[in-house]
Coordinates of C-alpha atoms and ligand atoms in Angstrom, one line a residue:
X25 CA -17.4 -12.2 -50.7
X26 CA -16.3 -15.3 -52.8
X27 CA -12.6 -16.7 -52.1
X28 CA -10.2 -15.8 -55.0
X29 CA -6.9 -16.7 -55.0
X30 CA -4.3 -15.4 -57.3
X31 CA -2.4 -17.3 -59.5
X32 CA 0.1 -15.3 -60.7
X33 CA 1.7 -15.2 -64.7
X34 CA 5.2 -16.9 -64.8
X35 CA 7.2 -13.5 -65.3
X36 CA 5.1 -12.7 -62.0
X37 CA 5.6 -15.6 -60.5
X38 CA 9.5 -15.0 -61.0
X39 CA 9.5 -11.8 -60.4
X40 CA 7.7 -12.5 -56.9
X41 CA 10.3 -15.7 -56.2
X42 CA 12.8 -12.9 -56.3
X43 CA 11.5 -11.1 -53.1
X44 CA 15.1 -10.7 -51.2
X45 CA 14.7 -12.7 -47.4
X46 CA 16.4 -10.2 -44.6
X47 CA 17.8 -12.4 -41.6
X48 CA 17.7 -11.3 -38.0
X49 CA 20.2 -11.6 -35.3
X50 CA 17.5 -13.2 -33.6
X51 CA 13.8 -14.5 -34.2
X52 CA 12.3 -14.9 -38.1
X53 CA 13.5 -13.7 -41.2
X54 CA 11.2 -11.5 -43.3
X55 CA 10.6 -10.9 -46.9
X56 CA 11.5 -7.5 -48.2
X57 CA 7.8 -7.1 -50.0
X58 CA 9.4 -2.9 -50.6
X59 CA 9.2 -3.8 -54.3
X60 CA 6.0 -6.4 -54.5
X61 CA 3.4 -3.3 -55.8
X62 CA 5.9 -2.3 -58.0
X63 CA 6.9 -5.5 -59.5
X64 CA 3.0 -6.9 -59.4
X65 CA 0.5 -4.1 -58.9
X66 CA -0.4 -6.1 -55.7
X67 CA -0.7 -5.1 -51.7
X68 CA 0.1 -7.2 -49.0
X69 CA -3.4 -7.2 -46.7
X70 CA -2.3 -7.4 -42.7
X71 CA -5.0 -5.5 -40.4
X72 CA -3.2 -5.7 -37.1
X73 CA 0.7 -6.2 -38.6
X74 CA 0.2 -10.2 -37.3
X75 CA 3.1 -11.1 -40.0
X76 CA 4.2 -7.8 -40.9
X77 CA 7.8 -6.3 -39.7
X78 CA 7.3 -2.5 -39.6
X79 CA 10.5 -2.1 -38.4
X80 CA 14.4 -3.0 -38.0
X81 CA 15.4 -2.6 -34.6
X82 CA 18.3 -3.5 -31.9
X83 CA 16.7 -2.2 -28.7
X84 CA 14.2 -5.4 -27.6
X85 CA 13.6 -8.8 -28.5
X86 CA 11.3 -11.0 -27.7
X87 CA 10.5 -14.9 -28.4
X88 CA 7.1 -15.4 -27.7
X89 CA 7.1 -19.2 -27.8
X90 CA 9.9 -19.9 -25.3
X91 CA 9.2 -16.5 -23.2
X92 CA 11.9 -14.8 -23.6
X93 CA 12.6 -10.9 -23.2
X94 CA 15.6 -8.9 -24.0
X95 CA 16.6 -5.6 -23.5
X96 CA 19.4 -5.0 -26.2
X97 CA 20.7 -8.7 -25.4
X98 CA 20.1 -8.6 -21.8
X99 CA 17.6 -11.1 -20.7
X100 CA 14.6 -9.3 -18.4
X101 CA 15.2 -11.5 -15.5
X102 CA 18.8 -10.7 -14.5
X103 CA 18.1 -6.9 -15.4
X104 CA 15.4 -7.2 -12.6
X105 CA 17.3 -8.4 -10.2
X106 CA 21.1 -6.8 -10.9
X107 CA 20.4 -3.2 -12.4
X108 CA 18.1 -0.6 -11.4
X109 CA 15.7 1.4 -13.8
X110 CA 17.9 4.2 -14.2
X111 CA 20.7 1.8 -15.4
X112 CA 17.9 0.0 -18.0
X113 CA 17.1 3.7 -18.9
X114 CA 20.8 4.1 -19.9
X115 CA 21.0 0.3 -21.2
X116 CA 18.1 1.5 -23.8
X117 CA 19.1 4.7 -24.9
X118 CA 22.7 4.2 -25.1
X119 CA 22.9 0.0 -26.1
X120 CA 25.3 -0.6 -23.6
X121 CA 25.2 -1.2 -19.6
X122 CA 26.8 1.9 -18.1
X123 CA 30.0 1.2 -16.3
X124 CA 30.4 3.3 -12.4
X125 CA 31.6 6.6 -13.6
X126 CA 29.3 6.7 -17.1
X127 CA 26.3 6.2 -14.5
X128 CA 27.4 8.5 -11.9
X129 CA 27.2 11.1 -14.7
X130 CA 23.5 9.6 -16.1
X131 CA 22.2 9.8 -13.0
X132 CA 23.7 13.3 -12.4
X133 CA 22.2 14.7 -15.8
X134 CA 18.8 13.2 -15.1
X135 CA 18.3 14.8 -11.1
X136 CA 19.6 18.3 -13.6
X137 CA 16.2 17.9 -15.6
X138 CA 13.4 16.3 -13.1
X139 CA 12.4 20.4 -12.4
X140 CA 9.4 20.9 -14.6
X141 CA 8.4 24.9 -15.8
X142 CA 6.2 26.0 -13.2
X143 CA 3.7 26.8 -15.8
X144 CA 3.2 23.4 -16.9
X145 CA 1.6 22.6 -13.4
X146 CA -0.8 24.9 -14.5
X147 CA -2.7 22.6 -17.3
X148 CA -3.8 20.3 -14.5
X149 CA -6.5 22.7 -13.2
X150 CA -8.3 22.8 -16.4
X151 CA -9.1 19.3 -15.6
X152 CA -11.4 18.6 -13.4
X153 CA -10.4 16.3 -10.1
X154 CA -11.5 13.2 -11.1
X155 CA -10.4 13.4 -14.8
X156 CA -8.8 9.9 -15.3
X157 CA -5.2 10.3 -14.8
X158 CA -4.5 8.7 -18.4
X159 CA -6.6 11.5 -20.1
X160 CA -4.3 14.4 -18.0
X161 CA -1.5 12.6 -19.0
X162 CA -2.2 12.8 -22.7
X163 CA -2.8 16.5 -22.2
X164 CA 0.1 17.7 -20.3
X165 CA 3.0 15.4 -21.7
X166 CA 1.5 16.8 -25.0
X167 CA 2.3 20.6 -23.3
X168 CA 6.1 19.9 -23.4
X169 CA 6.2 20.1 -27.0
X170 CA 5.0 23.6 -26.6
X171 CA 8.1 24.2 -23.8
X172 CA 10.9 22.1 -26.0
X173 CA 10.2 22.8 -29.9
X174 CA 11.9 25.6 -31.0
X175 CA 15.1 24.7 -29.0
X176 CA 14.6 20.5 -30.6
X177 CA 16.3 20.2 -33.8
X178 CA 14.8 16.5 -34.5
X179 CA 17.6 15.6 -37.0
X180 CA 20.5 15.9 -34.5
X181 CA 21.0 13.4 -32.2
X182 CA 22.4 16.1 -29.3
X183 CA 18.9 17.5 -29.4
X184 CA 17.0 13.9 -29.4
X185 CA 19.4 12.5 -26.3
X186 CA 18.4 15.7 -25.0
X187 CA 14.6 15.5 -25.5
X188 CA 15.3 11.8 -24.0
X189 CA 16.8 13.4 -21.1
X190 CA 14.2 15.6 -20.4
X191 CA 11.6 13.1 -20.3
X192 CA 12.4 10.7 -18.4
X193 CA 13.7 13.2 -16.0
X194 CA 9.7 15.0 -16.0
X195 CA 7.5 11.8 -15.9
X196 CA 7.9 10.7 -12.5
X197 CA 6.6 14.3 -11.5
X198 CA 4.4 14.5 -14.0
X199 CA 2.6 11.6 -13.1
X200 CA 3.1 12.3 -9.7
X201 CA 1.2 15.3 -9.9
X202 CA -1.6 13.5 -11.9
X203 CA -2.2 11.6 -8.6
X204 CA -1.8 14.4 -6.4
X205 CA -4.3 16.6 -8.3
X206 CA -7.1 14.0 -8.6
X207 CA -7.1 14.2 -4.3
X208 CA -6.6 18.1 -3.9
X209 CA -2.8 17.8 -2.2
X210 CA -0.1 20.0 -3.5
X211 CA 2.3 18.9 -5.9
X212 CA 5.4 18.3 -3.7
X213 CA 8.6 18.8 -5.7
X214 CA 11.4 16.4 -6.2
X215 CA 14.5 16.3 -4.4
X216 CA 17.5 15.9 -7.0
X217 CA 19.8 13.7 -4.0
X218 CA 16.5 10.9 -4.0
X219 CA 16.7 7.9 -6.0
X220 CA 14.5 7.6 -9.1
X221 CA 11.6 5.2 -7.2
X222 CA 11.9 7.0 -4.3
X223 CA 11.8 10.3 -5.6
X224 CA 8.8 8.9 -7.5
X225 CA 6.9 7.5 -4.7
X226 CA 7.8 10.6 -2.4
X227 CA 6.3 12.5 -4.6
X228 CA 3.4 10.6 -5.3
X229 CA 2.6 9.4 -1.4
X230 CA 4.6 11.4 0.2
X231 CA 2.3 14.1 2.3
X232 CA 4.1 17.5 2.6
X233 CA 3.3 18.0 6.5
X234 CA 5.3 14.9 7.1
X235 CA 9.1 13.8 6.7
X236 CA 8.5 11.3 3.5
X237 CA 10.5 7.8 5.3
X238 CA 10.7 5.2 2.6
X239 CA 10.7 1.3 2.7
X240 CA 13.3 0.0 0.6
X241 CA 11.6 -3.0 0.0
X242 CA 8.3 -1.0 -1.7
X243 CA 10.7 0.8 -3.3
X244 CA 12.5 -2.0 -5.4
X245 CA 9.6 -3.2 -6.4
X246 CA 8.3 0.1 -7.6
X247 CA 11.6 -0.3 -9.3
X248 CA 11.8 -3.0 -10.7
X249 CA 7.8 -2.7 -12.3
X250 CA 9.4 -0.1 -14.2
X251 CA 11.9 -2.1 -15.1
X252 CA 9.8 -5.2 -17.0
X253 CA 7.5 -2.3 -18.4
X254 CA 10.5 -0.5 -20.1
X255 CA 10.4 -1.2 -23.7
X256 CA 8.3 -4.4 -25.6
X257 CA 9.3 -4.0 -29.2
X258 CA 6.3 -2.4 -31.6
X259 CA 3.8 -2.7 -29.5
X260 CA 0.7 -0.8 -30.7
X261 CA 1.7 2.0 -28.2
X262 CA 5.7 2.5 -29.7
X263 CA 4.3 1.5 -33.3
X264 CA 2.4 4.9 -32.3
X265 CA 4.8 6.6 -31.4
X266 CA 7.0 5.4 -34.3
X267 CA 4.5 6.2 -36.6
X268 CA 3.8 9.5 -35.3
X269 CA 7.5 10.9 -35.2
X270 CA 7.8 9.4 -39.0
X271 CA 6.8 12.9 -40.0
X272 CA 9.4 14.3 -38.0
X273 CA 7.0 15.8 -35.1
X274 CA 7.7 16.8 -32.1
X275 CA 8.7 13.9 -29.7
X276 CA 6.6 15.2 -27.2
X277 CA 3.5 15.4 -29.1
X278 CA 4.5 11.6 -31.2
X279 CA 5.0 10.3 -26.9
X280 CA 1.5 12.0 -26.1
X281 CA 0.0 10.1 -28.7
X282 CA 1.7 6.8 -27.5
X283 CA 0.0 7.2 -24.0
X284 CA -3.4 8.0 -25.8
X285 CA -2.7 4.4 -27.1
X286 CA -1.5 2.6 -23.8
X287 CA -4.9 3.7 -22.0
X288 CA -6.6 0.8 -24.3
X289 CA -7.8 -1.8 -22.0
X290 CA -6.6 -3.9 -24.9
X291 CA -2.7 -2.9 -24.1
X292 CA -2.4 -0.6 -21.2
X293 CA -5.2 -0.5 -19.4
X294 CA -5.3 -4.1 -19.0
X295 CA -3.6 -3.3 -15.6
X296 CA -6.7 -1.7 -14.0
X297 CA -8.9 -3.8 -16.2
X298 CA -7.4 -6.6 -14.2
X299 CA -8.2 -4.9 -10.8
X300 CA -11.7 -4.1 -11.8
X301 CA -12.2 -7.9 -13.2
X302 CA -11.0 -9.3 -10.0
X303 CA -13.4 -7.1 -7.8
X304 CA -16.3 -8.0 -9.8
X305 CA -15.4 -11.3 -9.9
X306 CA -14.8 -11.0 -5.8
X307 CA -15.0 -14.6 -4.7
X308 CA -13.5 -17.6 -6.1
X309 CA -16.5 -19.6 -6.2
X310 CA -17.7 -17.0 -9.0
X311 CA -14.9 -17.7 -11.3
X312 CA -16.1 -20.6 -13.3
X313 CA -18.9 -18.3 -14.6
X314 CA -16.6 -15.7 -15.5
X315 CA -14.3 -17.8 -17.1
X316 CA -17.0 -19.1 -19.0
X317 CA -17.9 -15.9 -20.3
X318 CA -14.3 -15.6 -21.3
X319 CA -14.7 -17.9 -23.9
X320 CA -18.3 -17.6 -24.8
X321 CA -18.0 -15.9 -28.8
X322 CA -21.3 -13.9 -28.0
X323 CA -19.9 -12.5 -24.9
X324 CA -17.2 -9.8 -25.2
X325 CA -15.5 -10.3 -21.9
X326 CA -12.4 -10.7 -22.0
X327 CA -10.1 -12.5 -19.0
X328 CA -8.0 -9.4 -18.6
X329 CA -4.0 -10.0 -17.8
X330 CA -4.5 -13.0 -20.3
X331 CA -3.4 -13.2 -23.8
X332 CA -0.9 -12.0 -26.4
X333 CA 0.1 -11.4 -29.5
X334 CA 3.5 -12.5 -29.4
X335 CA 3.3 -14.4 -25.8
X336 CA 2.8 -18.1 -26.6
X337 CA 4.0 -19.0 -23.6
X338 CA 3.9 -17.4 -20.0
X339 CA 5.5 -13.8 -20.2
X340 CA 8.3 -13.5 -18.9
X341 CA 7.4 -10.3 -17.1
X342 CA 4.3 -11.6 -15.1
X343 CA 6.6 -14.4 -13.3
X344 CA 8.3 -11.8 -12.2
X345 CA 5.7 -9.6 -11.4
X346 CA 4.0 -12.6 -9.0
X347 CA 7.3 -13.1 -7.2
X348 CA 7.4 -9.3 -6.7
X349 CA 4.0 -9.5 -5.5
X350 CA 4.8 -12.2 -3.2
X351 CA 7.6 -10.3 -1.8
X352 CA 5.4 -7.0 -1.7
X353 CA 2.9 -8.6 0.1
X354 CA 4.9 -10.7 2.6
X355 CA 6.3 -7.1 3.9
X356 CA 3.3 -5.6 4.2
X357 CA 2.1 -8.9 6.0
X358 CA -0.9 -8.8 3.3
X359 CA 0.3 -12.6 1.6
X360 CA -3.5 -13.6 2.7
X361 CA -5.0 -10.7 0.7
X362 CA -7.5 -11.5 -0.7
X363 CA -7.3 -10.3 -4.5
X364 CA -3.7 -11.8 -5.0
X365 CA -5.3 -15.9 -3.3
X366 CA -8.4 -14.9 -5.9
X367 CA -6.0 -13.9 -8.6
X368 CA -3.7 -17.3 -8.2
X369 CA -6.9 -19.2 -8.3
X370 CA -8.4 -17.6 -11.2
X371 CA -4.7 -18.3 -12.7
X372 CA -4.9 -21.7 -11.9
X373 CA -8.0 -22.6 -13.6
X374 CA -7.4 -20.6 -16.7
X375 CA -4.6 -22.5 -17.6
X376 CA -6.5 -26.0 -17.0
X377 CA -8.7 -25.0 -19.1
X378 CA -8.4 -26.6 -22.5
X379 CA -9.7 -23.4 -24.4
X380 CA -7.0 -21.5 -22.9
X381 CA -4.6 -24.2 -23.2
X382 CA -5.4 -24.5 -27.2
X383 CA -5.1 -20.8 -27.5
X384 CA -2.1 -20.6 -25.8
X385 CA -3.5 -17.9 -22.9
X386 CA -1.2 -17.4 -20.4
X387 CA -1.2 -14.5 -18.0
X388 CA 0.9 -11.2 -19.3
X389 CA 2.4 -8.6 -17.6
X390 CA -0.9 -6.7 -16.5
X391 CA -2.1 -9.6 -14.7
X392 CA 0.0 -8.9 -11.4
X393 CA 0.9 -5.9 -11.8
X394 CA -2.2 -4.2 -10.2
X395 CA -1.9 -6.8 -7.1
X396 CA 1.1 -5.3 -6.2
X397 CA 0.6 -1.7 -7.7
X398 CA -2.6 -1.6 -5.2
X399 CA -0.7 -2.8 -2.3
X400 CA 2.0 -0.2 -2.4
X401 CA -1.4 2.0 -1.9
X402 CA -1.4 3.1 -6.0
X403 CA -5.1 3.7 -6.8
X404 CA -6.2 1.5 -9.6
X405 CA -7.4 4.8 -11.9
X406 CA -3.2 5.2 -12.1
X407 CA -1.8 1.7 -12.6
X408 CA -1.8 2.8 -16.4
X409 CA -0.2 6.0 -16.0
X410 CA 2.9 4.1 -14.0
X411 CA 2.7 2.0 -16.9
X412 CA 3.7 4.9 -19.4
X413 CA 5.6 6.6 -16.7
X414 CA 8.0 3.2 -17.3
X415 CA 7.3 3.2 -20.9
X416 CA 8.3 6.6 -21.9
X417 CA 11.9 5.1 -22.1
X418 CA 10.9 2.6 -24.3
X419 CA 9.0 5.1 -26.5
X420 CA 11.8 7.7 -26.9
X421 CA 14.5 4.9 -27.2
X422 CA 12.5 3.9 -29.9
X423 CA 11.7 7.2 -31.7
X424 CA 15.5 8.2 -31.6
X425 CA 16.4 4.9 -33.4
X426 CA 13.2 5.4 -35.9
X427 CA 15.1 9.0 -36.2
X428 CA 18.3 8.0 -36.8
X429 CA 17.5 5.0 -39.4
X430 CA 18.9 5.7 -42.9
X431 CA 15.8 3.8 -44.0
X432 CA 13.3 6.4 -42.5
X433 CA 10.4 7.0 -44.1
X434 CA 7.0 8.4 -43.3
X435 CA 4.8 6.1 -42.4
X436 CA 1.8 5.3 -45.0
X437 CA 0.4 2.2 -45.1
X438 CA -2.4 1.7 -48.3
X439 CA -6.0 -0.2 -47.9
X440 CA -7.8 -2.4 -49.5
X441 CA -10.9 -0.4 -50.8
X442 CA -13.9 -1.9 -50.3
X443 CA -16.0 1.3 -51.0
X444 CA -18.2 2.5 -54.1
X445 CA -16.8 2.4 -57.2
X446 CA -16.5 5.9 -58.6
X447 CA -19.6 8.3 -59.6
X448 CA -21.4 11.3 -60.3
X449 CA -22.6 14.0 -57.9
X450 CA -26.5 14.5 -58.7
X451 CA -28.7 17.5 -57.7
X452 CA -30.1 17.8 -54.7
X453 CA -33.2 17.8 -56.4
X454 CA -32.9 14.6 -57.5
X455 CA -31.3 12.7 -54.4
Ligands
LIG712 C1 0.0 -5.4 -23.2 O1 2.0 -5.9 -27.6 C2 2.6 -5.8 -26.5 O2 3.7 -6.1 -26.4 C3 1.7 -5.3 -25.3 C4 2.3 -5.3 -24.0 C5 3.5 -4.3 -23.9 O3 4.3 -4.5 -23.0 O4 3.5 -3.3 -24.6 O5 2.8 -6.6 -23.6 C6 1.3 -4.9 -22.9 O6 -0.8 -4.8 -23.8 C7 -0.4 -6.8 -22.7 C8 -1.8 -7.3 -23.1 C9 -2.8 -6.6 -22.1 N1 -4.2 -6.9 -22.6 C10 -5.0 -7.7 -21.9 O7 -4.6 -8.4 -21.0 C11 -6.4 -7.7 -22.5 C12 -6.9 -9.2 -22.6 N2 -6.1 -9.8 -23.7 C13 -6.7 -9.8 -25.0 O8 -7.5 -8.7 -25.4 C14 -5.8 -10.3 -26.1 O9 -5.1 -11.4 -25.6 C15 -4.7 -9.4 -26.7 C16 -5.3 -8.1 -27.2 C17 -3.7 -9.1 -25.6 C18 -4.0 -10.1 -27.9 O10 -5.0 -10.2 -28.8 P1 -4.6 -10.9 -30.3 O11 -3.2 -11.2 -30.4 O12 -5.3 -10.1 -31.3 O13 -5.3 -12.3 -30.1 P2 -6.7 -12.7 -30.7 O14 -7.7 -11.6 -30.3 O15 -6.6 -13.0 -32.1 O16 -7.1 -14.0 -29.8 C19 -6.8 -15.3 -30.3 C20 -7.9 -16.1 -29.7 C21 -9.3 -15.6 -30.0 O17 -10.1 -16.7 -29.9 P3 -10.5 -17.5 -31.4 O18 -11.1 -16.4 -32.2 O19 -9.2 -18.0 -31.9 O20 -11.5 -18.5 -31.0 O21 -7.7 -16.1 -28.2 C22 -8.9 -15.5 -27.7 C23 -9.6 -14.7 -28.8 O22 -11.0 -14.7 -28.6 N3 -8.5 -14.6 -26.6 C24 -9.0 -14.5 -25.4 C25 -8.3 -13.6 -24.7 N4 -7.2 -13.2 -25.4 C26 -7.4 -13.8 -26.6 N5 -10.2 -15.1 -24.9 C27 -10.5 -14.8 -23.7 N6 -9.8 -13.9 -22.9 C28 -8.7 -13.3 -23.4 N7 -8.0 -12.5 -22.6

């Protein structure tokens, strides 16, 4: 199709010059472009929102040049190393670091709701074993919004904390029991006194003929992968999410939908991707070819773990996800394993490479993340699930702002048509 241009009239021209600019407290201004069809009969054209704010927000911000990440100021780094998740959980719903007695009470509330109704653990047998654990996931979060709707009045904020509460009470068991159901153990139920991790990974590893004895060093790094995959901004997964609880749906059903969208191997799924990538690629001396397959444009591999859309420079997360792994590994005496030396040399050529250099590649968060999620003995078919297991705080943190904004509306984006111009049905006889 030939370029065109516009070239707008004067009064247009004017009119378009008087699109207001909206500053951040951090990161680029926008244009408010709410007026633009009206005031010129034009769209703005953005497949995959690369310039396009869908959002005000005051939950995360990142600066994808100079990789930084902030959870409602806080930068990622010292959350990782002085708060635990249950603490970020609170930092994200609430905008403020809890002090002793506000957490004592969190923490208190959460062990009231991390029960789930014994009929829920009935949807997993409709599955069969080796379902993927992302694909249960979708289905039974989805079932809460059939236990919690009547009772969750979306427009009060009692009811949202609530629905908030609830979740991120249920996920740990919930994806607990995705694990536990693909091998044919019983669930084992949570114990309200455990830490969040721990209670996690008891019930996940945890075999119910034995006394469960955890090692606090897995343990904190369970915690603190939570942690860095808390909350990203709009992310296609919360953009979902957002999008779907625009209509006022039930937050259940809109965080359903964001898992549906984290399983991408695009976003989510980039953490098993990784895994699987590695293990193909299974010796060093077979990287160059794979790396060259990276960047061939007739060849749609992908080097998973690498890339961005905001990311310009190494993310934040993934440093801290290779010092976790070091740490990790060094307990479990595995710092020869294999994957992780294969991983850190498949890191190191990447980023001599001038193609990943121009295009600023730098590993993201899913690149490390499996290492270390495979060494605490996580099969790969649930490294995504932990992912939205951390991300459901994000996602609800998200949806209750969306909620509570004075400027909510329904989400409706418009198209450019490219279709048939209008016309006439004929007769079948005459197709
Ligand atoms: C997550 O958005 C978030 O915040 C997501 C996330 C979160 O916490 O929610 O951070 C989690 O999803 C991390 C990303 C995990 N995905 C992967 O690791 C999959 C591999 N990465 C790519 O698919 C890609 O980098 C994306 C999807 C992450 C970003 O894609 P963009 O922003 O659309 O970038 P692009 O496709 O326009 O790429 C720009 C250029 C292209 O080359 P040119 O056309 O300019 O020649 O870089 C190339 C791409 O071909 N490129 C890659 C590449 N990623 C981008 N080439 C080889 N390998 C890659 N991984």
């Amino acid at each position: 199709m030939a370029e065109k241009h516009v070239s707008l009239t004067e009064d247009e021209q004017h009119k378009v010059s008087k699109l207001p600019v909206m500053d951040g407290t951090l990161g680029p201004s926008v244009v408010d472009i709410r007026s633009l069809y009206a005031q010129t009969g034009y769209f703005t054209y953005d497949p995959g929102f690369t310039s396009t704010a869908s959002c005000s927000s005051k939950i995360t911000f990142i600066d994808g040049d100079n990789g930084v990440l902030l959870y409602r100021g806080y930068p990622i780094e010292q959350l990782a190393e002085k708060c635990d998740f249950l603490e970020v959980c609170y930092l994200l719903l609430n905008g403020e670091l809890p002090n002793g007695a506000e957490m004592k009470e969190f923490v208190t509330t959460i062990s009231k709701h991390v029960m789930v109704h014994e009929q829920l653990t009935r949807f997993y047998s409709g599955f069969r074993r080796d379902a993927h654990p992302m694909a249960v996931l979708v289905g039974v979060v989805g079932a809460l919004s059939a236990f919690y709707h009547d009772g969750t009045d979306v427009t009060c904020r009692e009811d949202r904390y609530t629905a908030a509460i609830r979740l991120i009470a249920k996920m740990p068991n919930i994806v607990a029991m995705c694990h536990k159901y693909s091998t044919g153990m019983p669930f084992i139920y949570p114990k309200r006194k455990l830490g969040y991790a721990e209670n996690f990974m008891r019930m996940m590893m945890g075999d119910p003929c034995d006394e469960y004895i955890p090692n606090p060093i897995l343990i904190r790094a369970i915690d603190r992968i939570l942690i860095l995959h808390a909350d990203h901004e709009q992310n296609a997964s919360t953009s979902t999410v957002r999008l779907a609880g625009s209509s006022g749906a039930n937050p259940y059903a809109c965080v359903a939908a964001g898992i549906a969208c984290l399983w991408g191997a695009a976003h989510g799924g980039a953490n098993e991707a990784v895994l699987n990538m590695l293990e193909e690629i299974g010796d060093a001396s077979n990287i160059p070819e794979y790396v060259a397959k990276a960047k061939d444009k007739n060849d749609p591999f992908r080097l998973m773990g690498f890339g961005h859309r905001v990311y310009k420079n190494y993310d934040p997360r993934a440093k801290l996800m290779r010092q976790t792994c070091h740490e990790v590994l060094d307990e479990l005496n595995l710092h020869n394993d294999r994957t992780f030396k294969l991983a850190m040399e498949l890191e190191r050529i990447a980023l001599e490479d001038p193609y990943f250099v121009e295009r600023k590649l730098y590993p993201n968060v899913d690149f490390y993340s499996g290492i270390v999620l495979r060494a605490l003995g996580i099969p790969t078919e649930m490294f995504t699930a932990i992912f939205a297991l951390a991300r459901s705080v994000g996602w609800i943190a998200q949806w209750d702002e969306m909620i509570s904004d004075p400027e909510l509306k329904i989400g409706r984006p418009r198209q450019l048509y490219r279709g048939v111009p209008q016309r006439d049905v004929q007769p079948i006889s005459s197709r």
